[in-house]
Coordinates of C-alpha atoms in Angstrom, one line a residue:
Chain A
M161 CA 43.2 -108.1 65.1
T162 CA 42.6 -104.8 63.2
G163 CA 42.0 -102.4 66.1
N164 CA 40.1 -100.4 63.6
N165 CA 37.1 -99.4 65.7
I166 CA 39.0 -98.7 68.9
Q167 CA 41.9 -96.5 67.7
L168 CA 39.8 -94.1 65.7
D169 CA 37.0 -91.8 67.1
A170 CA 33.6 -91.3 65.5
Q171 CA 35.1 -88.7 63.1
G172 CA 37.8 -91.1 62.0
R173 CA 40.5 -89.2 63.8
L174 CA 43.3 -90.8 65.8
K175 CA 42.3 -91.6 69.4
H176 CA 44.8 -94.3 70.3
F177 CA 47.7 -95.5 68.2
L178 CA 47.9 -99.3 68.4
T179 CA 48.6 -100.6 65.0
I180 CA 49.1 -99.5 61.4
E181 CA 46.3 -101.8 60.2
G182 CA 43.0 -100.1 59.6
I183 CA 44.5 -96.6 59.1
D184 CA 44.1 -95.2 55.6
R185 CA 46.7 -93.6 53.4
S186 CA 45.5 -90.0 54.0
L187 CA 45.8 -90.4 57.8
L188 CA 49.3 -91.9 57.5
F189 CA 50.3 -88.9 55.4
E190 CA 48.7 -86.6 57.9
I191 CA 51.0 -88.1 60.6
L192 CA 54.1 -87.7 58.4
D193 CA 53.2 -84.1 57.5
Y194 CA 52.5 -83.2 61.1
A195 CA 55.8 -84.8 62.2
E196 CA 57.6 -82.6 59.6
S197 CA 56.6 -79.4 61.6
F198 CA 57.7 -81.0 64.9
A199 CA 61.1 -81.8 63.4
A200 CA 61.8 -78.1 63.3
V201 CA 61.1 -77.7 67.0
S202 CA 64.0 -80.1 67.9
E203 CA 66.4 -77.9 65.9
R204 CA 65.7 -74.7 67.9
A205 CA 67.6 -73.5 70.9
V206 CA 64.6 -74.0 73.1
K207 CA 63.4 -77.4 72.0
K208 CA 60.0 -77.2 73.6
V209 CA 56.5 -76.1 72.7
P210 CA 53.7 -75.8 75.2
L211 CA 51.2 -78.0 73.4
L212 CA 50.7 -80.7 76.0
R213 CA 51.3 -78.6 79.2
G214 CA 49.6 -80.1 82.2
I215 CA 49.2 -83.5 80.6
T216 CA 50.8 -86.5 82.4
I217 CA 52.1 -89.3 80.2
A218 CA 53.1 -92.7 81.8
N219 CA 55.7 -94.9 80.1
L220 CA 54.5 -98.4 80.8
F221 CA 57.4 -100.6 79.7
F222 CA 56.8 -104.3 80.6
E223 CA 59.8 -105.1 78.4
P224 CA 63.3 -103.5 78.4
S225 CA 63.9 -100.7 76.0
T226 CA 66.2 -97.8 75.7
R227 CA 65.7 -96.1 72.4
T228 CA 61.9 -96.3 72.2
R229 CA 61.4 -95.3 75.8
T230 CA 63.8 -92.4 75.8
T231 CA 62.6 -91.0 72.5
F232 CA 59.0 -91.2 73.7
E233 CA 60.1 -89.5 76.9
L234 CA 62.0 -86.7 74.9
A235 CA 59.0 -86.3 72.6
A236 CA 56.6 -85.9 75.6
K237 CA 59.0 -83.4 77.2
R238 CA 59.4 -81.4 74.1
L239 CA 55.6 -81.1 74.1
S240 CA 55.8 -79.9 77.7
A241 CA 54.0 -82.9 79.1
D242 CA 55.0 -84.5 82.4
V243 CA 56.5 -88.0 82.1
L244 CA 56.3 -90.8 84.5
N245 CA 58.7 -93.7 83.8
L246 CA 57.4 -96.8 85.5
N247 CA 59.7 -99.6 86.1
I248 CA 56.9 -102.1 85.9
L249 CA 59.2 -105.0 85.2
S250 CA 60.9 -104.8 88.5
S251 CA 58.1 -103.7 90.8
A252 CA 54.3 -104.0 90.5
T253 CA 54.2 -107.1 88.3
K254 CA 56.8 -108.8 90.4
K255 CA 54.8 -108.2 93.5
G256 CA 51.9 -110.0 91.9
E257 CA 49.7 -107.1 90.9
T258 CA 47.5 -107.8 87.8
L259 CA 47.7 -105.6 84.8
S260 CA 44.1 -104.3 85.4
D261 CA 45.0 -103.3 88.9
T262 CA 48.2 -101.5 87.8
L263 CA 46.1 -99.5 85.2
Q264 CA 43.5 -98.5 87.8
T265 CA 46.2 -97.3 90.1
L266 CA 47.7 -95.1 87.3
E267 CA 44.2 -93.8 86.4
A268 CA 43.8 -92.8 90.1
M269 CA 47.0 -90.8 89.7
H270 CA 45.2 -88.9 86.9
C271 CA 47.5 -89.9 84.0
D272 CA 46.3 -88.9 80.6
M273 CA 48.2 -91.2 78.3
F274 CA 49.9 -94.6 78.5
I275 CA 52.8 -95.6 76.3
V276 CA 52.8 -99.4 76.4
R277 CA 55.4 -101.9 75.6
H278 CA 54.7 -105.5 76.3
A279 CA 56.0 -109.0 75.4
N280 CA 52.5 -110.2 74.7
S281 CA 50.9 -109.4 71.3
G282 CA 47.7 -107.4 71.8
A283 CA 48.7 -105.9 75.2
A284 CA 48.2 -102.3 74.1
H285 CA 44.9 -103.1 72.5
F286 CA 43.8 -104.8 75.7
I287 CA 44.8 -101.8 77.7
A288 CA 43.1 -99.4 75.3
S289 CA 39.9 -101.3 75.7
K290 CA 40.0 -101.2 79.5
V291 CA 41.0 -97.6 80.3
A292 CA 38.7 -94.7 81.0
P293 CA 37.4 -92.8 77.9
H294 CA 39.6 -89.8 78.4
I295 CA 42.9 -91.8 78.4
R296 CA 45.0 -92.3 75.3
V297 CA 47.1 -95.3 74.6
I298 CA 50.1 -95.6 72.3
N299 CA 51.6 -98.9 71.4
G300 CA 55.4 -98.9 71.9
G301 CA 55.6 -102.5 70.7
D302 CA 53.5 -105.6 71.6
G303 CA 55.0 -109.1 71.2
R304 CA 55.4 -110.0 67.6
H305 CA 52.4 -108.1 66.5
S306 CA 53.0 -104.4 66.0
H307 CA 55.4 -101.5 66.5
P308 CA 53.5 -98.7 64.8
T309 CA 55.5 -95.7 65.8
Q310 CA 58.7 -97.4 64.6
A311 CA 57.1 -98.0 61.3
M312 CA 56.0 -94.4 61.0
L313 CA 59.4 -93.0 61.8
D314 CA 60.8 -95.4 59.2
M315 CA 58.3 -94.1 56.6
F316 CA 59.2 -90.6 57.6
T317 CA 62.9 -91.4 57.0
I318 CA 62.2 -93.1 53.7
R319 CA 60.2 -90.1 52.5
K320 CA 63.0 -87.7 53.3
H321 CA 65.3 -89.6 50.9
K322 CA 62.7 -91.1 48.4
P323 CA 59.7 -88.8 48.3
D324 CA 57.5 -90.9 46.0
F325 CA 56.4 -94.2 47.7
T326 CA 54.7 -95.4 44.5
K327 CA 58.1 -95.9 42.8
L328 CA 60.0 -97.9 45.4
K329 CA 61.3 -101.3 45.8
V330 CA 61.9 -102.0 49.5
A331 CA 63.6 -105.1 51.0
I332 CA 63.2 -106.1 54.7
I333 CA 66.0 -108.4 55.7
G334 CA 66.5 -110.8 58.6
D335 CA 64.4 -112.2 61.5
V336 CA 60.9 -111.4 60.1
L337 CA 59.3 -114.1 62.1
H338 CA 59.8 -112.5 65.4
S339 CA 59.7 -108.9 64.2
R340 CA 56.8 -106.6 65.1
V341 CA 58.8 -103.9 63.3
A342 CA 58.7 -105.8 60.0
R343 CA 54.9 -106.5 60.3
S344 CA 54.1 -102.8 60.9
E345 CA 56.5 -101.7 58.2
I346 CA 54.9 -104.1 55.6
H347 CA 51.5 -102.7 56.5
A348 CA 52.6 -99.1 56.3
L349 CA 54.6 -99.6 53.0
S350 CA 51.6 -101.2 51.3
I351 CA 49.1 -98.6 52.5
L352 CA 51.4 -95.9 51.3
G353 CA 51.5 -97.5 47.9
V354 CA 54.9 -99.1 47.6
P355 CA 54.6 -101.5 44.7
E356 CA 57.3 -104.0 45.6
I357 CA 57.9 -105.1 49.2
R358 CA 60.4 -108.0 49.6
V359 CA 61.3 -109.9 52.7
I360 CA 64.6 -111.8 52.8
G361 CA 65.9 -114.3 55.3
P362 CA 66.4 -118.0 56.1
R363 CA 63.2 -120.1 55.8
T364 CA 63.2 -120.6 59.5
L365 CA 62.8 -116.9 60.1
I366 CA 60.3 -116.0 57.3
P367 CA 56.6 -116.8 58.1
A368 CA 55.2 -119.1 55.5
D369 CA 52.2 -117.0 54.8
I370 CA 54.0 -113.7 54.5
S371 CA 52.5 -113.2 51.0
C372 CA 49.1 -112.6 52.7
L373 CA 50.5 -109.2 53.7
G374 CA 51.6 -108.4 50.2
A375 CA 55.3 -109.1 50.6
H376 CA 57.3 -111.4 48.4
A377 CA 59.7 -113.8 50.2
Y378 CA 63.3 -114.3 49.0
Y379 CA 65.7 -116.8 50.7
D380 CA 68.8 -115.6 48.9
M381 CA 70.2 -112.1 49.5
N382 CA 71.8 -111.9 46.1
E383 CA 68.4 -112.2 44.4
G384 CA 66.3 -110.2 46.9
L385 CA 68.6 -107.1 47.0
K386 CA 68.7 -106.6 43.3
D387 CA 67.7 -103.1 42.3
V388 CA 66.1 -102.1 45.7
D389 CA 65.8 -98.5 46.7
V390 CA 65.6 -99.1 50.5
V391 CA 67.4 -101.8 52.5
M392 CA 65.8 -102.3 55.9
M393 CA 67.8 -104.6 58.2
L394 CA 66.2 -106.2 61.3
R395 CA 67.8 -107.3 64.5
L396 CA 68.2 -111.0 65.3
Q397 CA 65.8 -111.4 68.3
R398 CA 67.7 -114.0 70.2
E399 CA 65.5 -113.4 73.3
R400 CA 62.4 -114.4 71.4
M401 CA 63.9 -117.5 69.8
C402 CA 63.0 -120.6 71.7
S403 CA 64.3 -123.3 69.4
A404 CA 67.3 -123.8 67.2
L405 CA 66.4 -121.6 64.2
L406 CA 70.0 -120.7 63.2
P407 CA 73.2 -122.7 62.7
S408 CA 75.5 -120.0 64.0
E409 CA 75.9 -116.2 64.0
H410 CA 78.9 -116.5 61.7
E411 CA 76.9 -118.6 59.2
Y412 CA 74.1 -116.1 59.4
F413 CA 76.3 -113.1 58.6
K414 CA 77.8 -115.0 55.7
R415 CA 74.4 -115.5 54.1
Y416 CA 72.2 -112.7 55.4
G417 CA 74.5 -110.1 56.9
L418 CA 74.8 -106.8 54.9
D419 CA 78.3 -106.4 53.5
E420 CA 79.7 -104.2 50.7
K421 CA 79.4 -107.0 48.2
K422 CA 75.7 -107.7 48.8
L423 CA 74.8 -104.0 49.1
A424 CA 76.4 -103.4 45.6
L425 CA 73.4 -105.3 44.2
A426 CA 71.0 -102.7 45.4
K427 CA 70.5 -99.4 43.5
A428 CA 73.5 -97.1 43.7
D429 CA 71.6 -94.5 45.8
A430 CA 69.8 -97.1 48.0
I431 CA 69.6 -96.2 51.7
V432 CA 70.3 -98.6 54.6
M433 CA 68.1 -98.6 57.6
H434 CA 68.0 -100.5 60.9
P435 CA 65.6 -100.1 63.8
G436 CA 68.4 -100.7 66.3
P437 CA 70.0 -101.8 68.5
I438 CA 72.4 -103.0 65.8
N439 CA 74.6 -106.1 66.1
R440 CA 77.7 -105.2 64.2
G441 CA 79.2 -108.2 62.3
I442 CA 76.0 -110.2 62.7
E443 CA 73.4 -108.3 60.7
I444 CA 75.4 -105.6 59.3
E445 CA 79.1 -104.9 58.5
S446 CA 80.4 -102.1 60.7
S447 CA 81.7 -100.0 57.8
I448 CA 78.2 -100.0 56.3
A449 CA 76.5 -99.0 59.5
D450 CA 78.9 -96.0 59.7
S451 CA 78.8 -95.1 56.0
E452 CA 77.0 -92.3 54.2
R453 CA 74.3 -94.6 52.9
S454 CA 73.3 -95.5 56.5
V455 CA 70.4 -93.5 57.8
I456 CA 70.3 -95.3 61.1
L457 CA 70.9 -92.3 63.3
Q458 CA 68.5 -90.2 61.3
Q459 CA 65.9 -92.8 62.2
V460 CA 66.5 -92.1 65.9
S461 CA 66.1 -88.3 65.5
H462 CA 63.0 -88.7 63.3
G463 CA 61.6 -91.0 66.0
I464 CA 61.2 -88.0 68.3
A465 CA 59.4 -85.8 65.7
V466 CA 57.1 -88.6 64.7
R467 CA 56.2 -89.5 68.3
M468 CA 55.5 -85.8 69.1
A469 CA 53.1 -85.8 66.2
I470 CA 51.3 -88.9 67.2
M471 CA 51.1 -87.8 70.9
A472 CA 49.7 -84.4 69.9
M473 CA 47.2 -85.9 67.4
T474 CA 45.8 -88.4 69.9
M475 CA 45.6 -85.8 72.7
G476 CA 44.2 -83.0 70.5
N477 CA 41.4 -85.1 69.1
K478 CA 39.3 -84.9 72.3
T479 CA 36.4 -82.9 71.1
T480 CA 33.6 -83.2 68.7
G481 CA 33.6 -81.4 65.4
S482 CA 30.9 -79.0 66.5
Q483 CA 33.2 -77.2 68.9
V484 CA 35.8 -76.4 66.3
E485 CA 36.0 -72.6 66.0
E486 CA 38.8 -70.4 64.8
T487 CA 39.8 -67.5 67.0
A488 CA 41.7 -64.7 65.4
Chain B
M200 CA 43.9 -49.3 44.5
T201 CA 42.0 -51.6 46.9
D202 CA 41.2 -50.9 50.6
V203 CA 44.0 -53.3 51.6
D204 CA 46.6 -51.4 49.6
Q205 CA 45.4 -48.2 51.2
Y206 CA 45.6 -49.7 54.7
I207 CA 49.1 -51.0 54.0
D208 CA 50.2 -47.5 52.9
E209 CA 48.8 -46.2 56.2
M210 CA 50.8 -48.7 58.2
L211 CA 54.0 -48.1 56.1
A212 CA 53.9 -44.3 56.7
N213 CA 53.6 -44.8 60.5
V214 CA 56.3 -47.5 60.6
K215 CA 58.6 -45.3 58.7
T216 CA 58.1 -42.4 61.0
T217 CA 58.8 -44.5 64.0
I218 CA 61.9 -46.1 62.5
A219 CA 63.2 -42.6 61.8
A220 CA 62.2 -41.2 65.2
K221 CA 63.5 -44.1 67.3
E222 CA 66.5 -44.8 65.1
L223 CA 65.6 -48.5 64.8
S224 CA 68.4 -49.7 62.7
E225 CA 68.4 -53.5 62.2
L226 CA 64.7 -53.9 62.6
L227 CA 63.6 -57.5 62.3
M228 CA 60.2 -58.3 60.9
I229 CA 58.1 -61.3 61.7
G230 CA 54.8 -62.2 60.0
I231 CA 52.2 -64.5 61.6
H232 CA 51.1 -67.3 59.3
T233 CA 49.3 -67.0 57.0
G234 CA 47.6 -63.6 56.6
G235 CA 50.2 -61.8 58.6
V236 CA 52.9 -63.2 56.4
W237 CA 51.2 -61.7 53.3
I238 CA 51.0 -58.3 54.9
A239 CA 54.6 -58.6 56.2
E240 CA 56.0 -59.5 52.8
R241 CA 54.6 -56.3 51.4
L242 CA 55.9 -54.1 54.3
H243 CA 59.2 -55.9 54.2
K244 CA 59.7 -55.2 50.5
E245 CA 58.7 -51.5 50.9
L246 CA 60.9 -50.9 53.9
E247 CA 63.9 -52.7 52.3
L248 CA 65.0 -54.3 55.5
Q249 CA 68.4 -55.9 55.6
H250 CA 67.4 -59.2 57.3
P251 CA 65.1 -61.7 55.7
L252 CA 61.5 -61.9 56.8
G253 CA 60.7 -64.3 59.8
K254 CA 57.6 -66.4 59.7
L255 CA 55.8 -67.6 62.7
N256 CA 53.3 -70.4 62.9
I257 CA 51.7 -70.3 66.4
A258 CA 49.8 -73.5 66.1
F259 CA 51.9 -75.2 68.8
Y260 CA 51.3 -72.2 71.1
R261 CA 47.5 -71.8 70.9
D262 CA 45.6 -71.7 74.2
D263 CA 42.7 -73.6 72.7
F264 CA 44.6 -76.7 71.6
S265 CA 42.8 -78.9 74.2
R266 CA 39.5 -77.7 72.8
I267 CA 40.0 -77.6 69.1
G268 CA 42.9 -80.0 68.6
T269 CA 45.4 -80.2 65.8
H270 CA 45.5 -78.9 62.3
P271 CA 46.6 -81.5 59.8
Q272 CA 49.4 -79.4 58.3
V273 CA 51.5 -76.9 60.2
T274 CA 54.1 -75.0 58.2
P275 CA 57.0 -74.8 60.7
S276 CA 58.0 -71.4 62.1
K277 CA 61.1 -70.0 60.5
L278 CA 63.1 -67.2 62.1
P279 CA 66.2 -66.9 60.0
F280 CA 68.0 -64.6 62.5
D281 CA 68.9 -64.2 66.1
V282 CA 66.2 -62.3 68.1
E283 CA 68.4 -61.6 71.1
D284 CA 68.6 -57.9 71.9
K285 CA 66.9 -57.0 68.5
H286 CA 64.0 -54.7 67.8
I287 CA 61.1 -56.7 66.3
L288 CA 58.1 -55.7 64.3
L289 CA 55.4 -58.3 64.6
V290 CA 52.9 -58.3 61.8
D291 CA 49.4 -59.8 61.6
D292 CA 46.3 -59.3 59.4
V293 CA 43.6 -59.0 62.0
L294 CA 43.8 -58.1 65.7
H295 CA 40.7 -59.5 67.5
T296 CA 40.9 -61.2 70.8
G297 CA 44.7 -60.8 71.1
R298 CA 45.2 -64.5 71.8
T299 CA 47.2 -65.1 68.7
I300 CA 49.6 -62.2 69.6
R301 CA 49.9 -63.7 73.1
A302 CA 50.9 -67.0 71.5
A303 CA 53.3 -65.3 69.1
L304 CA 55.1 -63.4 71.9
N305 CA 55.5 -66.7 73.8
E306 CA 57.0 -68.4 70.8
I307 CA 59.4 -65.4 70.0
F308 CA 60.6 -65.5 73.6
D309 CA 61.5 -69.2 73.2
Y310 CA 64.0 -68.1 70.6
G311 CA 65.6 -65.4 72.8
R312 CA 65.1 -62.0 74.5
P313 CA 64.4 -59.3 72.1
A314 CA 65.1 -55.6 72.9
S315 CA 61.5 -54.7 72.0
V316 CA 58.5 -56.0 70.1
R317 CA 56.1 -53.7 68.3
L318 CA 52.8 -54.8 66.7
A319 CA 51.5 -53.9 63.3
V320 CA 48.1 -55.1 62.1
L321 CA 46.1 -54.4 59.0
I322 CA 42.8 -54.4 60.8
D323 CA 42.0 -53.8 64.4
R324 CA 38.4 -55.0 64.8
G325 CA 38.3 -54.5 68.6
E326 CA 36.8 -56.9 71.2
H327 CA 40.2 -57.5 72.7
E328 CA 40.2 -60.1 75.5
L329 CA 43.8 -59.4 76.6
P330 CA 45.8 -56.2 77.4
I331 CA 47.3 -56.2 73.9
Q332 CA 47.2 -53.1 71.6
A333 CA 48.7 -52.6 68.2
D334 CA 51.4 -49.9 67.6
F335 CA 50.6 -49.6 63.9
V336 CA 47.1 -50.0 62.6
G337 CA 46.0 -49.9 58.9
K338 CA 42.3 -49.5 59.7
I339 CA 40.0 -49.7 62.7
L340 CA 37.0 -51.7 61.8
A341 CA 33.8 -51.9 63.8
L342 CA 32.0 -55.1 63.1
K343 CA 28.5 -56.2 64.1
P344 CA 28.3 -59.1 66.6
G345 CA 28.8 -62.4 64.8
E346 CA 30.6 -60.8 61.8
H347 CA 34.1 -61.9 60.8
V348 CA 36.7 -60.3 58.7
K349 CA 39.2 -62.4 56.7
L350 CA 42.1 -61.5 54.5
C351 CA 42.0 -63.3 51.1
A352 CA 44.7 -63.6 48.5
A353 CA 43.3 -63.3 45.0
E354 CA 45.4 -65.8 43.0
N355 CA 45.7 -68.7 45.5
P356 CA 43.2 -68.2 48.3
E357 CA 43.9 -71.7 49.9
G358 CA 47.6 -71.9 49.4
D359 CA 50.6 -70.8 51.2
S360 CA 52.4 -68.2 49.3
P361 CA 50.3 -66.3 46.7
K362 CA 52.1 -63.7 44.6
I363 CA 51.5 -60.6 46.6
D364 CA 54.0 -58.3 45.1
K365 CA 51.4 -56.8 42.9
Q366 CA 49.0 -54.3 44.2
G367 CA 45.4 -55.3 44.6
D368 CA 46.0 -59.0 45.1
L369 CA 44.8 -58.9 48.7
T370 CA 41.2 -58.3 49.6
L371 CA 39.1 -58.3 52.7
E372 CA 36.1 -60.5 53.1
I373 CA 33.5 -59.8 55.7
T374 CA 31.1 -62.6 56.5
G375 CA 27.9 -61.9 58.2
T376 CA 26.0 -63.3 61.2
E377 CA 25.3 -67.1 61.2

């Protein structure tokens, strides 16, 4: 599934944001540059610009989420949009309403944008293909497939510390098998020109065909972390594991948890990232999560700016090129 | 000496008179990105103001966002001072519809409540669509319908910060009817 035709308009501009696949390098950089200007808005006394005034954005979270949902909500509010948080999990779906009916109901309420998180891969894509033409859809994570806004905020964070993507060695560590974040990150890193992308984890949690995406698999942390510039940890997704993939959490931390000794193998100025929520003592040693090398909290702040940029870009690209005219 | 230098001198003389007459100590200057910043940099240097120059990018405040959408790169606004209770001189290159000034005022008020805002423009080309007038004008220019006037910087016309401390680096370009 590339989603290529559906998330871009006829001029190649962003219409929906469903997956990193099929977006070229210049458009990814455009998102990062645009996010840079929104980061300044969050540092002001009045953290709001009137760009999306009068626009209604519905947060459709079919899966629990705190960080992603609240940063999307803050991003929307800082653009002056109105936000609707729908607790779909506990209402409509439980009462037996189909997804299509829920969507039509929201369209009848004149919503302009849907932020979708769903346990099934392809859900956001499905919704984008069903909605009325004026409605925008942003993927807030679908199954194991894709979490494109998380990948973009990670790229934004990496660029802040390591400005040249073409000189980087990046390692993604942990439960790659269940991770939509890892998949989107690998796509983004390779489109942005990162020459060496490594994934590290136990064989049971690394997809066998990961090399198709351009990443090299390592099963030993001591090998995989050598000389990397960026260490991206993943969360163990116990809720998605339906068979015995791990011996024990203790055993996992011993082999794949990030501690001082293993981190010493990476470059001295390597940064440590984690999409959150972090499991201290399982994926990452507490002292590292709180250390100066950890950029985990910066990732959260950057998430707001990046999501503001993506919302503004998809909403702003509603007209054809012929109508573009500057007014002095 | 080019036309632009002459117009800037005209603005300078009037601004100086007003500063003296109204005793505007601690005047803050804000230029509107990009042409307004070029003019403001020149005025700022000549007036020897104590506070650094503020730069405003009104891209997020435009009233035509839903019609023309986003610009790929927006240099963030930077006001390196507190505007609360201060006298402000807002500077732009061309005053036309007045919509840019409306957006700039909205943005300034998101930073605080200034004591006053005055407007200085290099060119007032008329055809205002809002009740907005400039306090200091370099030149009133009557253009034919369909004509546009644009401020260009000689050394780096596309870029952000040309070297504008020399005289004669800024020129006006009038483009005709389509």
